[in-house]
Short mmCIF file of C-alpha atoms in Angstrom, two decimals:
data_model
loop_
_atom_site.label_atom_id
_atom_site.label_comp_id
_atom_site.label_asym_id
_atom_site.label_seq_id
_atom_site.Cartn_x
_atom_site.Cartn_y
_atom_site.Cartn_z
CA UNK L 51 -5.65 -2.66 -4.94
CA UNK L 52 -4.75 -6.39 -4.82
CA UNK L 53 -0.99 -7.07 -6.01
CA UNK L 54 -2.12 -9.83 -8.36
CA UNK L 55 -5.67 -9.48 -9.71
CA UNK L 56 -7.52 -12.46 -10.99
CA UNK L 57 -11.49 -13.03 -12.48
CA UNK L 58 -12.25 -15.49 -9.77
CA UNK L 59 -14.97 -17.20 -12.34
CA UNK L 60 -16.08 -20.12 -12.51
CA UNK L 61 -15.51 -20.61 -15.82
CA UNK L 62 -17.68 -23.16 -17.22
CA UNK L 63 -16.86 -23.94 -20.43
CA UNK L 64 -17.63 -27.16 -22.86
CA UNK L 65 -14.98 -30.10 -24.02
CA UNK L 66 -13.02 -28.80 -26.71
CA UNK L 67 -13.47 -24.75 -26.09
CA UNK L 68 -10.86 -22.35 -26.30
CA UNK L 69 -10.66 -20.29 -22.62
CA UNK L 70 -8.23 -17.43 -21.60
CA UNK L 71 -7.72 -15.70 -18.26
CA UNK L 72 -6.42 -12.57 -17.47
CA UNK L 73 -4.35 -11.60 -14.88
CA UNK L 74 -3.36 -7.95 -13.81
CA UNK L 75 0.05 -7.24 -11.43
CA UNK L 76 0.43 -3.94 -9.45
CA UNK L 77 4.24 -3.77 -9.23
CA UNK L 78 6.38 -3.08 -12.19
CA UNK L 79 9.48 -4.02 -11.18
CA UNK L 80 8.64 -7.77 -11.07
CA UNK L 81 10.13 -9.62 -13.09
CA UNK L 82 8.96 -13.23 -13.12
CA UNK L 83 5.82 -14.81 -13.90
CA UNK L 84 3.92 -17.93 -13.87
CA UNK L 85 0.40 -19.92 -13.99
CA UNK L 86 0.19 -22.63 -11.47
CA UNK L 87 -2.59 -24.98 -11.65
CA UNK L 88 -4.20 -25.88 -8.27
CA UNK L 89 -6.41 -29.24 -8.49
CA UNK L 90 -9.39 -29.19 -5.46
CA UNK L 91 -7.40 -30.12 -2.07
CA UNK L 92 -4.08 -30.34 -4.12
CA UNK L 93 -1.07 -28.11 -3.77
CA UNK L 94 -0.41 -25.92 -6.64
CA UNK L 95 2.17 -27.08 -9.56
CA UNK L 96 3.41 -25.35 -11.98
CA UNK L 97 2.12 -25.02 -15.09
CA UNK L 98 4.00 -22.72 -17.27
CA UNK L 99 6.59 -19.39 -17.00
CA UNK L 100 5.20 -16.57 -18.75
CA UNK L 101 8.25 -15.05 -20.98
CA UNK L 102 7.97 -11.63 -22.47
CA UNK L 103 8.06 -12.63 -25.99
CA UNK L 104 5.28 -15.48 -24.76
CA UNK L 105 5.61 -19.21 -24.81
CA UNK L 106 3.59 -21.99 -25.54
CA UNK L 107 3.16 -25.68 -23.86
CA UNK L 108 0.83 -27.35 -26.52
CA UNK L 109 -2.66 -26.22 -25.36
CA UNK L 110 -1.49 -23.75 -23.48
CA UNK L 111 -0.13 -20.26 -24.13
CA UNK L 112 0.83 -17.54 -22.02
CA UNK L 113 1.41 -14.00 -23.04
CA UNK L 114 2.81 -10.93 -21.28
CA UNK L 115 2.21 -7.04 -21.49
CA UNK L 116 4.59 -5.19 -19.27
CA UNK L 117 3.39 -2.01 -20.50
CA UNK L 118 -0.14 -3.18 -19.47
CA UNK L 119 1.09 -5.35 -16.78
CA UNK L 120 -1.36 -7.88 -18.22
CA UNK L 121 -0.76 -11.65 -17.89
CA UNK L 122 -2.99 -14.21 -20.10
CA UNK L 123 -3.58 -18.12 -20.31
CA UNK L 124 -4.91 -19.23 -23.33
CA UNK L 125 -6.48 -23.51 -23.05
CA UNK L 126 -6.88 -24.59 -26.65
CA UNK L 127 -9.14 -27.34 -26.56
CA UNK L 128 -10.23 -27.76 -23.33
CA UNK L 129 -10.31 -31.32 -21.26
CA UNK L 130 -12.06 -32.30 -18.31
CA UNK L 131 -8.95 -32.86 -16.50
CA UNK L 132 -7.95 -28.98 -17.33
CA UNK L 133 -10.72 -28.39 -14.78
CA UNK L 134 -8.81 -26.71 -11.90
CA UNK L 135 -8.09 -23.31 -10.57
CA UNK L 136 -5.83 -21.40 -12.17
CA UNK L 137 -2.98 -19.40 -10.31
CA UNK L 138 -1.83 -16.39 -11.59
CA UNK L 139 1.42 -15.66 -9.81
CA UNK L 140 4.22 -12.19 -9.74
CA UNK L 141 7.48 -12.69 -8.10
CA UNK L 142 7.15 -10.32 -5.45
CA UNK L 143 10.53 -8.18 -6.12
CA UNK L 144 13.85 -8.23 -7.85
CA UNK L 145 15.13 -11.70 -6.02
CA UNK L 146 12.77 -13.61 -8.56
CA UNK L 147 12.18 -16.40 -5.47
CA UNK L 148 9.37 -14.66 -2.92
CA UNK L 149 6.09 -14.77 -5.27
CA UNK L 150 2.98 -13.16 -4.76
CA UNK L 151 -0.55 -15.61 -5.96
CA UNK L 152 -3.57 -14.14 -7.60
CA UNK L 153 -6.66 -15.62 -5.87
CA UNK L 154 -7.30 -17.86 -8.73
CA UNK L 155 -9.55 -18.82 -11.72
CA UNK L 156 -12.20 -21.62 -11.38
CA UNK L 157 -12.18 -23.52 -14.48
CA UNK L 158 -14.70 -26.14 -14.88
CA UNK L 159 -14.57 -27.78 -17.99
CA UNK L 160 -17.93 -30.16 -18.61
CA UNK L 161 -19.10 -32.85 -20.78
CA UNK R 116 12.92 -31.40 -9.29
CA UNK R 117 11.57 -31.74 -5.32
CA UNK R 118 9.16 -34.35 -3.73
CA UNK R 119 8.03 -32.25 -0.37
CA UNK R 120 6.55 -34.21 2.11
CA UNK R 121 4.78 -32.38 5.28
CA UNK R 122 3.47 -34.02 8.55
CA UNK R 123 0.99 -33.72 9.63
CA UNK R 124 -1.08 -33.83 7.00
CA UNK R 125 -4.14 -32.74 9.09
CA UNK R 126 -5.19 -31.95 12.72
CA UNK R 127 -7.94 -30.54 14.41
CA UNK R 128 -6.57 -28.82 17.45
CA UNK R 129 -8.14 -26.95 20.65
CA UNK R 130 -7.59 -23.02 20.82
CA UNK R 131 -4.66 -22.16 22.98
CA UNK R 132 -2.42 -24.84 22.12
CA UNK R 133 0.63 -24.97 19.75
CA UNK R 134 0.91 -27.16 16.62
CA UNK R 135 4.36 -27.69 14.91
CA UNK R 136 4.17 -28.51 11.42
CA UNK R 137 7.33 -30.19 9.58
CA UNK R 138 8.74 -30.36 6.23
CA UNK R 139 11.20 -32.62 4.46
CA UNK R 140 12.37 -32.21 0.99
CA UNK R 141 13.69 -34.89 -0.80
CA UNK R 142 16.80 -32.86 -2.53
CA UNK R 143 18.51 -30.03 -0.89
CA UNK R 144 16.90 -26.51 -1.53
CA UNK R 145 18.30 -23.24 -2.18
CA UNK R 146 15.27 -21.27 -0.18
CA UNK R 147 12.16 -21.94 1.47
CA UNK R 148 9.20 -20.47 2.53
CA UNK R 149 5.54 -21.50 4.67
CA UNK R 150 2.88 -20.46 2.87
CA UNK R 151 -0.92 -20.16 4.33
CA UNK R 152 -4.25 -20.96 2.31
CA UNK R 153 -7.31 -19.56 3.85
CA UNK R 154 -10.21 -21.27 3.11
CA UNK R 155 -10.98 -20.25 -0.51
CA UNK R 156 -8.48 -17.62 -0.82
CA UNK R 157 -5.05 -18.26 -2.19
CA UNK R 158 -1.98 -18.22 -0.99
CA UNK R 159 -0.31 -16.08 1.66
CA UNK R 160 3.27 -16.23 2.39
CA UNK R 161 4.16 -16.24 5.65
CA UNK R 162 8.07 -16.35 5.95
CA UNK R 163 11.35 -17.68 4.40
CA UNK R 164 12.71 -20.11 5.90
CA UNK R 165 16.63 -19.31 6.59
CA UNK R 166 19.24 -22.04 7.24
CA UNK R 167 20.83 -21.32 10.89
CA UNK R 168 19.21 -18.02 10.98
CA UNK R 169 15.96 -16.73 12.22
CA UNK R 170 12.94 -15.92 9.01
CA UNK R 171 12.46 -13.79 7.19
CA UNK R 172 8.83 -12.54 7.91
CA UNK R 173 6.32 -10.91 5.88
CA UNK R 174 3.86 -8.07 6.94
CA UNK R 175 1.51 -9.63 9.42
CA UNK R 176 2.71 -12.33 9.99
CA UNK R 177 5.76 -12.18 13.38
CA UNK R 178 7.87 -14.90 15.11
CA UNK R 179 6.25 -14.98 18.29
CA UNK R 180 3.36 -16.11 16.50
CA UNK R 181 4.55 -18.49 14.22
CA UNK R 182 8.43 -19.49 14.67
CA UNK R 183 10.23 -21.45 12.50
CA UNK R 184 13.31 -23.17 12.36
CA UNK R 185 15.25 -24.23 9.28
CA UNK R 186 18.01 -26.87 10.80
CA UNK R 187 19.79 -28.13 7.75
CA UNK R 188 18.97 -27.66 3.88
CA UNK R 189 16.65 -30.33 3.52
CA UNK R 190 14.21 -29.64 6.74
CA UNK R 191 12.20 -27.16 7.95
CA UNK R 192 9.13 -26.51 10.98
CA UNK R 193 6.53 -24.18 11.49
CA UNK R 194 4.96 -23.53 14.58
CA UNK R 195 1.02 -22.12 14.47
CA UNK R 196 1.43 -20.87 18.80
CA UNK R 197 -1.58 -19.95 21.03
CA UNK R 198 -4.31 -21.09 18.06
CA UNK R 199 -7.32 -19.12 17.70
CA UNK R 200 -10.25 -20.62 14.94
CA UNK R 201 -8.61 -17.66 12.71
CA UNK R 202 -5.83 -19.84 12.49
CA UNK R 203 -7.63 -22.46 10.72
CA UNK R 204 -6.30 -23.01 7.33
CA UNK R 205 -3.90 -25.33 4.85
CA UNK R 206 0.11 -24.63 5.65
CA UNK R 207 2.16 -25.54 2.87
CA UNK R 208 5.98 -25.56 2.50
CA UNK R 209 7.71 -24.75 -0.39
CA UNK R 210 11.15 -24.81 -1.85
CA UNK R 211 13.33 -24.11 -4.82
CA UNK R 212 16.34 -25.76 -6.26
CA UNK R 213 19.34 -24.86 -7.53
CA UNK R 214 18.95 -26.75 -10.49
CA UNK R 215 15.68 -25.42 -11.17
CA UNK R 216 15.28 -21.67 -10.25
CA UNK R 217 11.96 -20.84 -12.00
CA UNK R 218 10.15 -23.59 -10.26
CA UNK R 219 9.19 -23.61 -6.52
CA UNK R 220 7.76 -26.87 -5.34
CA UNK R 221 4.71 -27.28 -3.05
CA UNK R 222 4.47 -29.80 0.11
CA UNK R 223 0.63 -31.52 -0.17
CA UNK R 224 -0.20 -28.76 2.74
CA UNK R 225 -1.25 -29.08 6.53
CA UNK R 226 -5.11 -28.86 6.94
CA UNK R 227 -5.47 -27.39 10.25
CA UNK R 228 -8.38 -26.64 11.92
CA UNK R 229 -8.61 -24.70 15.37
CA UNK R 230 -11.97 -25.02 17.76
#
């Protein structure tokens, strides 16, 4: 089994939908957790922590089930710029630094 | 935050030979670490970088293979040795600050390719 699990997609969803990825970690003594965004030939960059009580950014909202282990990204009305792959990513023990990366969700958001 | 800058940014290289790949943060960084991105996979961390003092390697991945130094806080080198076209991939550094824990900062990557 894969540390961090990821739907690899693509996701191909119209301007203006709502879209959520899932994200499922093996080890539960992480303790941070994140969504990068990773743009076609692009590093990755950070889009959000994930916080246990959740957090939103705007269109974007994370949420967190330790009991599950569950990660989620929730785009509120999508853009074509959201179109990217998405990063699920576990810090890979209790130092909170070395992190382990899903493989990524394809999100292609069209006209 | 960090601006990471890597060079090269791309080579095409014969099998056999060495490549060393540097990095160059903008801000001194508490840690970092080389990453590798397999052509559509994600990433793989390879090692931390440690200042004065030999990485901290991950499974599969040993020094012989791929040393790296880490002189001073801001600057850091990976070496891909004896390349094989399995070694073909994007190399990305990475660091974090100590202003800004939760965030680790990518370099724009090294495309290698090996033939």
């Amino acid at each position: 089994r894969k540390e961090v699990e990821q739907d690899p997609g693509p996701f191909n969803v119209p301007e203006g939908a709502t879209v959520a990825f899932n994200c499922t970690y093996s080890n539960s003594a992480s303790q941070s957790f994140f969504w990068y965004r990773q743009d076609c030939r692009k590093e990755p960059k950070l889009l959000m922590s994930v916080y246990s009580s959740g957090n939103e950014d705007g269109r974007f909202t994370a949420q967190l089930n330790r009991a599950s282990q569950y990660i989620s990204l929730l785009i509120r009305d999508s853009k074509l710029s959201d179109s990217a792959t998405y990063l699920c990513v576990v810090n890979k023990d209790n130092a909170g630094n070395m992190l382990t990366f899903g493989g990524g969700t394809r999100l292609m958001v069209k006209p | 935050s960090a601006v990471i800058s890597q060079k090269p940014s791309r080579d095409i290289c014969q099998r056999g030979t060495s490549l060393t790949i540097q990095c160059q943060v903008d801000s001194q960084v508490t840690m970092m670490f080389w990453y590798r991105q397999q052509p559509g996979q994600s990433l793989t961390l390879i090692a931390t970088a440690n200042q004065g003092s030999e990485a901290t390697y991950e499974s599969g991945f040993v020094i012989d293979k791929f040393p790296i130094s880490r002189p001073n806080l801001t600057f850091s080198t990976l070496t891909v040795s004896n390349m094989s076209p399995e070694d073909s991939s994007i190399y990305l550094c990475s660091g974090i600050t100590s202003g800004d824990t939760d965030t680790q900062y990518f370099g724009p990557g090294t495309r290698l390719t090996v033939l």
